[in-house]
Tab-separated table of C-alpha atoms in Angstrom:
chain	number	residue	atom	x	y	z
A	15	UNK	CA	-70.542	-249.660	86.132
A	16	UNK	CA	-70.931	-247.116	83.108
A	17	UNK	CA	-68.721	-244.336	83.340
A	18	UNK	CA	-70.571	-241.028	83.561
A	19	UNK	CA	-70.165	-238.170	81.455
A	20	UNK	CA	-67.121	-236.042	81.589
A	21	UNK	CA	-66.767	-232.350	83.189
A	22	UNK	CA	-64.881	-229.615	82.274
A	23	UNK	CA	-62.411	-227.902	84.809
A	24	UNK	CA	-64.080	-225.074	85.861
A	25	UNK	CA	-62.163	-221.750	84.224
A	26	UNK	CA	-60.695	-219.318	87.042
A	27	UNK	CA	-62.936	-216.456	88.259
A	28	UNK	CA	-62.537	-213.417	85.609
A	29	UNK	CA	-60.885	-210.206	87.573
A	30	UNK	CA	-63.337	-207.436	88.574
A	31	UNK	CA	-63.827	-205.152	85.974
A	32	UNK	CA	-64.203	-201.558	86.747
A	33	UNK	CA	-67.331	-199.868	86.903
A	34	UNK	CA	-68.025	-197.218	84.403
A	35	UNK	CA	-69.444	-193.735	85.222
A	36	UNK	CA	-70.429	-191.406	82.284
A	37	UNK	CA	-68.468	-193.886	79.635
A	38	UNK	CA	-65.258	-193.451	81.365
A	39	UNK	CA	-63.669	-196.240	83.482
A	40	UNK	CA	-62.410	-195.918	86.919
A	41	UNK	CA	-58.482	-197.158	88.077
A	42	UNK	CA	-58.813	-200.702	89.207
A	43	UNK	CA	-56.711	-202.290	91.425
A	44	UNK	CA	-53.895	-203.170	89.766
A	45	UNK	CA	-53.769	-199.731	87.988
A	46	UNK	CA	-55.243	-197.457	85.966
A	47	UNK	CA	-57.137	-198.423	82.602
A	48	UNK	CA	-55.308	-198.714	79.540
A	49	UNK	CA	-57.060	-196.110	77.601
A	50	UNK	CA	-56.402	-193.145	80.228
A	51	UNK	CA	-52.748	-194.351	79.886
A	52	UNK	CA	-52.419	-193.583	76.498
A	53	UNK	CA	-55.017	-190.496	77.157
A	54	UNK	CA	-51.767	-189.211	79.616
A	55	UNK	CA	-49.262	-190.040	77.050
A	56	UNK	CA	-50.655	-188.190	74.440
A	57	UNK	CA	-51.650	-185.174	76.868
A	58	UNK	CA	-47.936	-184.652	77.733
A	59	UNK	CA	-46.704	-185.812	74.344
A	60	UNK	CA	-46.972	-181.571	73.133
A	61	UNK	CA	-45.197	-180.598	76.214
A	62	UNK	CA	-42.327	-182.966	75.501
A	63	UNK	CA	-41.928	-182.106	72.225
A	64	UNK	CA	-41.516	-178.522	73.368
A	65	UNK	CA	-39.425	-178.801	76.214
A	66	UNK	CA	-36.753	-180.265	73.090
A	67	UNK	CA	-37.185	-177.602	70.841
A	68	UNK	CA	-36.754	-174.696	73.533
A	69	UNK	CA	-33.320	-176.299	74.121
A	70	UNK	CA	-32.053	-176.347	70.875
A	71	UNK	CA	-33.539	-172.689	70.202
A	72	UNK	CA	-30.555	-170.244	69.853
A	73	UNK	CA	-29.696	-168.150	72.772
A	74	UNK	CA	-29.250	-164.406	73.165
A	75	UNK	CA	-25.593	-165.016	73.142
A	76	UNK	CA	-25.378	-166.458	69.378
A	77	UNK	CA	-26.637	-163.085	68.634
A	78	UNK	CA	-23.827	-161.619	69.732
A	79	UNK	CA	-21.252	-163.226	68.598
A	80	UNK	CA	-18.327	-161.635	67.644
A	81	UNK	CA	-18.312	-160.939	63.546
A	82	UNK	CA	-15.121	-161.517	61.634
A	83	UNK	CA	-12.950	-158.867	60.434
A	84	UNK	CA	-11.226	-159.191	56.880
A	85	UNK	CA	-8.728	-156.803	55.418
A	86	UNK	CA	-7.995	-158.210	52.010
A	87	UNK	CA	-11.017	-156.442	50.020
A	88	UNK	CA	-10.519	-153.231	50.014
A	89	UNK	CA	-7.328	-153.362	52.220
A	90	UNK	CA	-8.500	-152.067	55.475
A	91	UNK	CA	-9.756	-153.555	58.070
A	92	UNK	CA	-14.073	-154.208	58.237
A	93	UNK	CA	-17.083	-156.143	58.860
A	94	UNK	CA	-17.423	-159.043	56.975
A	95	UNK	CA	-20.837	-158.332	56.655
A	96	UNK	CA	-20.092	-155.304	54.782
A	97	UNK	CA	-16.931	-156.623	52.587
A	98	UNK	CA	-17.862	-155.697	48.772
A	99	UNK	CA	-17.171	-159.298	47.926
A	100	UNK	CA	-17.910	-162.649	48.507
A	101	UNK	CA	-15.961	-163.886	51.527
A	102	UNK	CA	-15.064	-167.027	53.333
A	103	UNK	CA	-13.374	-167.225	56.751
A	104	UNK	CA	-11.594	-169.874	57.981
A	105	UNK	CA	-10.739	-169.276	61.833
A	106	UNK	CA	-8.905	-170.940	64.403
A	107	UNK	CA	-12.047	-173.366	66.291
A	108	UNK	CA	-12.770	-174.460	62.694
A	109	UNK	CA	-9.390	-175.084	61.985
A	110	UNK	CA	-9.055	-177.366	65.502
A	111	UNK	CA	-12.106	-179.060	63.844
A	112	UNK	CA	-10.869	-180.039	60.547
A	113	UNK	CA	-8.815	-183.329	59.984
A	114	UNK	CA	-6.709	-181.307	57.503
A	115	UNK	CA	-3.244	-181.583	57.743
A	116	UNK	CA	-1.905	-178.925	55.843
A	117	UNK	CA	-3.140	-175.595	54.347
A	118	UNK	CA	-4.611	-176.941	50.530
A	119	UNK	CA	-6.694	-179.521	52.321
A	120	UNK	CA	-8.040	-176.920	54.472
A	121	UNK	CA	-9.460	-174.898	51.498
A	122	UNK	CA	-11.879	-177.813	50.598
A	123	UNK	CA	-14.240	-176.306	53.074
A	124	UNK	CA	-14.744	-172.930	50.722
A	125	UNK	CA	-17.295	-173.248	48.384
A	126	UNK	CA	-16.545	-173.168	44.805
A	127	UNK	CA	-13.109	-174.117	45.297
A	128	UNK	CA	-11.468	-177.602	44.135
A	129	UNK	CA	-8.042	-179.085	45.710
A	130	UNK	CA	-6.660	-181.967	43.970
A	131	UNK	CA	-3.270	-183.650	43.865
A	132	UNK	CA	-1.278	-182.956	40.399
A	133	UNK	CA	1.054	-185.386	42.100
A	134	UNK	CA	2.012	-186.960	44.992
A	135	UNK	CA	4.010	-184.314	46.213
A	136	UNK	CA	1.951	-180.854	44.790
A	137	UNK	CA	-1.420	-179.653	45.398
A	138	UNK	CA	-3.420	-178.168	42.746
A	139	UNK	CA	-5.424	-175.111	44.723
A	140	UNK	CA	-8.612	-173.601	41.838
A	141	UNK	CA	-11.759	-172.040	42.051
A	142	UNK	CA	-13.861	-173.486	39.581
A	143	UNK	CA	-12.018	-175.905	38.409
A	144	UNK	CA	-10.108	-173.612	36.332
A	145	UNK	CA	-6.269	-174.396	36.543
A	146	UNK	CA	-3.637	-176.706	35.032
A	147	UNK	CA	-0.893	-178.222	37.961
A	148	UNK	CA	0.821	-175.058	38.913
A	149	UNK	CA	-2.593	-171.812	39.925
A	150	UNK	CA	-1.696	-168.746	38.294
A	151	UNK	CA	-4.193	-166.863	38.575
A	152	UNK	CA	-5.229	-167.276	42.173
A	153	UNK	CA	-3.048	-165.017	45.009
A	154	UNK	CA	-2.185	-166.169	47.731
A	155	UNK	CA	-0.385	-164.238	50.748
A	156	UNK	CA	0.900	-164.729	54.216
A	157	UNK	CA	-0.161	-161.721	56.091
A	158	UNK	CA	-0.689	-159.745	53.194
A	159	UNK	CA	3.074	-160.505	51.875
A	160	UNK	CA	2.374	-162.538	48.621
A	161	UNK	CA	4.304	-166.012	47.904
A	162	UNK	CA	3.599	-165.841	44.352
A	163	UNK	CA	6.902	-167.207	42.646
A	164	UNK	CA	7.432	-164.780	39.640
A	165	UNK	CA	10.015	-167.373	38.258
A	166	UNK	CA	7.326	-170.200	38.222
A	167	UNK	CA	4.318	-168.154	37.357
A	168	UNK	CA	2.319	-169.860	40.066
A	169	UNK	CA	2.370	-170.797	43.818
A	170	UNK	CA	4.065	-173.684	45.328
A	171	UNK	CA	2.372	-174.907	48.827
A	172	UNK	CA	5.500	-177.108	49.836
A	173	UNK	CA	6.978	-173.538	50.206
A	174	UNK	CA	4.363	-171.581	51.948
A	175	UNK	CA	6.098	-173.112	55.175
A	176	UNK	CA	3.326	-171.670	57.906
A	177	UNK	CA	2.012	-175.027	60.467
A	178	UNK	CA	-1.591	-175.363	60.801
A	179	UNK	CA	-0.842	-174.256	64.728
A	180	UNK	CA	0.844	-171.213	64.036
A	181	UNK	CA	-2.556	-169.967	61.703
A	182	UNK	CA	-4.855	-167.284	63.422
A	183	UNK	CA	-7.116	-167.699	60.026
A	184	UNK	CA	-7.696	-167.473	56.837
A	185	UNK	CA	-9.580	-165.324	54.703
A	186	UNK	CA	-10.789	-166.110	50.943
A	187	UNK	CA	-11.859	-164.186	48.265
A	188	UNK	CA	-14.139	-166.096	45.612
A	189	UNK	CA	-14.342	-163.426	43.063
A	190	UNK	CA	-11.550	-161.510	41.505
A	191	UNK	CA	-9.552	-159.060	43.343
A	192	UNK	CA	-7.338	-157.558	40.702
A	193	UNK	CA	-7.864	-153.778	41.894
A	194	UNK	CA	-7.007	-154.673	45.553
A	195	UNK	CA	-4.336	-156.934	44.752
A	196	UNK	CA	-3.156	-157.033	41.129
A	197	UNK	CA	-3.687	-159.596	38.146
A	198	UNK	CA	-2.212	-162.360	40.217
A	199	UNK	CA	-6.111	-162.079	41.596
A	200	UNK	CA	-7.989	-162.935	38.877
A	201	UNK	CA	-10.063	-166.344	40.153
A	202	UNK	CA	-9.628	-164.795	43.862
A	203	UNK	CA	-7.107	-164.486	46.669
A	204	UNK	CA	-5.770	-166.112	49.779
A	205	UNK	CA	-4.344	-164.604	52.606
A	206	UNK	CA	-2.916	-166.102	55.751
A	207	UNK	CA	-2.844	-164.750	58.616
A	208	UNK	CA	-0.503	-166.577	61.639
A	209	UNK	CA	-0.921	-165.896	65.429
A	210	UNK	CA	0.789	-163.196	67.236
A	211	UNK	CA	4.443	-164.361	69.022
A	212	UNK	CA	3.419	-163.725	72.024
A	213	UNK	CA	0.115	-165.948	71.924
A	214	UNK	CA	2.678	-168.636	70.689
A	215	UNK	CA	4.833	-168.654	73.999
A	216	UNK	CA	6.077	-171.535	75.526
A	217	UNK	CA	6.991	-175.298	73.942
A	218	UNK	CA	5.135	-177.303	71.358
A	219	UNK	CA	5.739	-180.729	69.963
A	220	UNK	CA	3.050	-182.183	67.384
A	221	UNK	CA	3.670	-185.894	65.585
A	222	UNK	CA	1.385	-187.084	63.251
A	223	UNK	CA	2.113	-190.893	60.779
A	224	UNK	CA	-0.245	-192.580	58.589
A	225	UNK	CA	-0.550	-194.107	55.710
A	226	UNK	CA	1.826	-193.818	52.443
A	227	UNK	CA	4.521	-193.726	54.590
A	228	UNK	CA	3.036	-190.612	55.800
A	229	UNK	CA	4.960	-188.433	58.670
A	230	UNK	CA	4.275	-185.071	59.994
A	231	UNK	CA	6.578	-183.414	62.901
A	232	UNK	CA	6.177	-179.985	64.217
A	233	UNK	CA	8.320	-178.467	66.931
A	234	UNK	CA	7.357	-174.774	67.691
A	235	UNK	CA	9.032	-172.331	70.799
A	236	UNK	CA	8.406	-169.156	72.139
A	237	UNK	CA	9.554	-166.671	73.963
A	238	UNK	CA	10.444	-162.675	74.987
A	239	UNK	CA	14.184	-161.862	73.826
A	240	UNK	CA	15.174	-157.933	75.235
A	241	UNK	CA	12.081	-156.327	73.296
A	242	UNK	CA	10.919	-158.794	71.235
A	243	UNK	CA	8.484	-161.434	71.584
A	244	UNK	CA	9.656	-164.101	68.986
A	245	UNK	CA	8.621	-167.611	67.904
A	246	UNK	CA	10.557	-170.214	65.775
A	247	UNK	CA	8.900	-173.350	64.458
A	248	UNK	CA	10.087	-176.133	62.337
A	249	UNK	CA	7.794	-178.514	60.181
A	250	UNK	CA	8.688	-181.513	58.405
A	251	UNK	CA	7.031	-183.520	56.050
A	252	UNK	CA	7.138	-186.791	54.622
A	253	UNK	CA	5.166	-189.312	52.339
A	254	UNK	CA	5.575	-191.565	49.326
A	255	UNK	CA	3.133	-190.199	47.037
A	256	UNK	CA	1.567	-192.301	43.927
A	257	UNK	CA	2.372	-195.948	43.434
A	258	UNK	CA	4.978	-196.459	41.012
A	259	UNK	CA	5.508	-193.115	40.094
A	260	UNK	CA	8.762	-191.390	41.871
A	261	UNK	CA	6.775	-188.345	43.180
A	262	UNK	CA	8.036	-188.891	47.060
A	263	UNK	CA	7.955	-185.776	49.368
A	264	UNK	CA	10.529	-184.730	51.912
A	265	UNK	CA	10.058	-180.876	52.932
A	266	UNK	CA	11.453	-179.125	56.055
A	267	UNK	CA	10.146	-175.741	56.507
A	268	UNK	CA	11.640	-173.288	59.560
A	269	UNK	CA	10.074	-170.420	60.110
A	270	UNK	CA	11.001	-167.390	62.315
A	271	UNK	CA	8.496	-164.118	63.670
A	272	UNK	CA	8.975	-161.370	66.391
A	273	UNK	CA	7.131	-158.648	67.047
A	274	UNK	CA	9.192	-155.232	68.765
A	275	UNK	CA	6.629	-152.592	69.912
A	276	UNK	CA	8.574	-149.423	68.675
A	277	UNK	CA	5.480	-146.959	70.430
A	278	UNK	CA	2.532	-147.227	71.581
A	279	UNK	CA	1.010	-146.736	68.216
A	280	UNK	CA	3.443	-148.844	66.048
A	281	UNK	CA	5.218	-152.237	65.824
A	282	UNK	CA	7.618	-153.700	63.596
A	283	UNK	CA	7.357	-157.123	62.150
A	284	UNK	CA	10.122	-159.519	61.569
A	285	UNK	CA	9.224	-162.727	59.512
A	286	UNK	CA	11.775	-165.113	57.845
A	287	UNK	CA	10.487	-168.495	56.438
């Protein structure tokens, strides 16, 4: 018996396809055409989009935000807005911010102004890039009480002596100064300006190690003695510096403030460092 020719399988029935009214296809029933999908993504795409940028529009609160006040212009206290010179603030959330650990490396974030390491054991603070190892012609003050050392001709940050916790802020002139604060100001000036004693009360303990046999200890107290609201703290620092050059650092710093509030009006200030 001849065999007889061969069949294909018979293919599966095709789904149902929707019917079309005025060239636009209804939902079948597994769900709705593929077209009108996208149609509905790229109806609510705009209002996405929106809903984004409203929330990272500012609010009416940025707008009022306190503005900082500098005194080391004109040497009175006023708006930085309206400070006859060019003007960089460093305050105490950006401080909290910064990975710095000490005062030098903090002044990276002002523009125009270069911090390198003469050594392993002294910062070289200029503005423009205008300075041999020991600055000479940039000021620098801890609230308003200049650290320039006459004997030196130039500023020695291992001496300044004021822990990053203890700062309030710091305000920077980038042009020169001189008739607000003598020829000491001739690239600009720094001045440092610590918290108040009595925001400074209670106990504080700060380690910090790295690299370079790196250390960093900080022990700060605080307190009301009679009239006086006082604050000691004690820094030390330690690291090894370059390789192969015997430029090690080992600095303790102890610094002492009070505040007595003679009247209403006035207060004397007591600062030892």
């Amino acid at each position: 018996m001849e065999p007889g020719p061969m069949r294909r399988p018979a293919s599966p029935p095709s789904p149902p396809q929707a019917p079309e009214v005025n060239g636009t296809s209804r939902p079948t029933q597994n769900g709705r055409a593929p077209h009108l999908r996208q149609r509905a993504v790229a109806l609510f795409a705009p209002f996405a989009i929106t809903a984004v940028s409203a929330a990272e529009l500012p609010s009416e609160l940025d707008f009022f935000e306190p503005i900082p006040q500098v005194s080391m212009a004109t040497r009175l206290p006023g708006n930085v807005l309206d400070t006859p010179a060019a003007v960089t603030v460093i305050d105490r959330a950006l401080i909290d911010a910064s990975p710095a650990t000490n005062i030098p490396e903090l002044l990276r974030l002002v523009p125009g102004f270069q911090v390198t390491m003469a050594t392993g054991a002294q910062y070289s603070v200029t503005r423009h890039g205008l300075s041999d190892q020991l600055e000479r012609r940039l000021e620098v003050l801890v609230n308003g009480n200049s650290v320039y050392l006459a004997t030196n001709a130039a500023v020695d940050w291992n001496l300044i002596g004021v822990a990053l916790e203890d700062i309030d802020r710091i305000e920077v002139i980038r042009s020169p100064n001189g008739p607000a604060l003598g020829s000491n100001a001739m690239f600009g000036s720094i001045n440092i300006i610590t918290r108040k004693p009595f925001e400074l009360a209670g106990g504080h303990l700060r380690g910090t190690g790295g690299s370079v046999d790196t250390a960093i200890g900080v022990a700060r107290i605080g307190g009301r003695l009679g009239p006086m609201d006082s604050v000691a703290t004690f820094q030390y620092r330690r690291n090894d510096g370059f390789d192969q050059i015997n430029d090690h650092t080992q600095i303790g710093n102890l610094r002492l403030q009070g505040d007595v509030d003679l009247t209403p009006t006035s207060t004397l200030d007591i600062e030892i460092m």
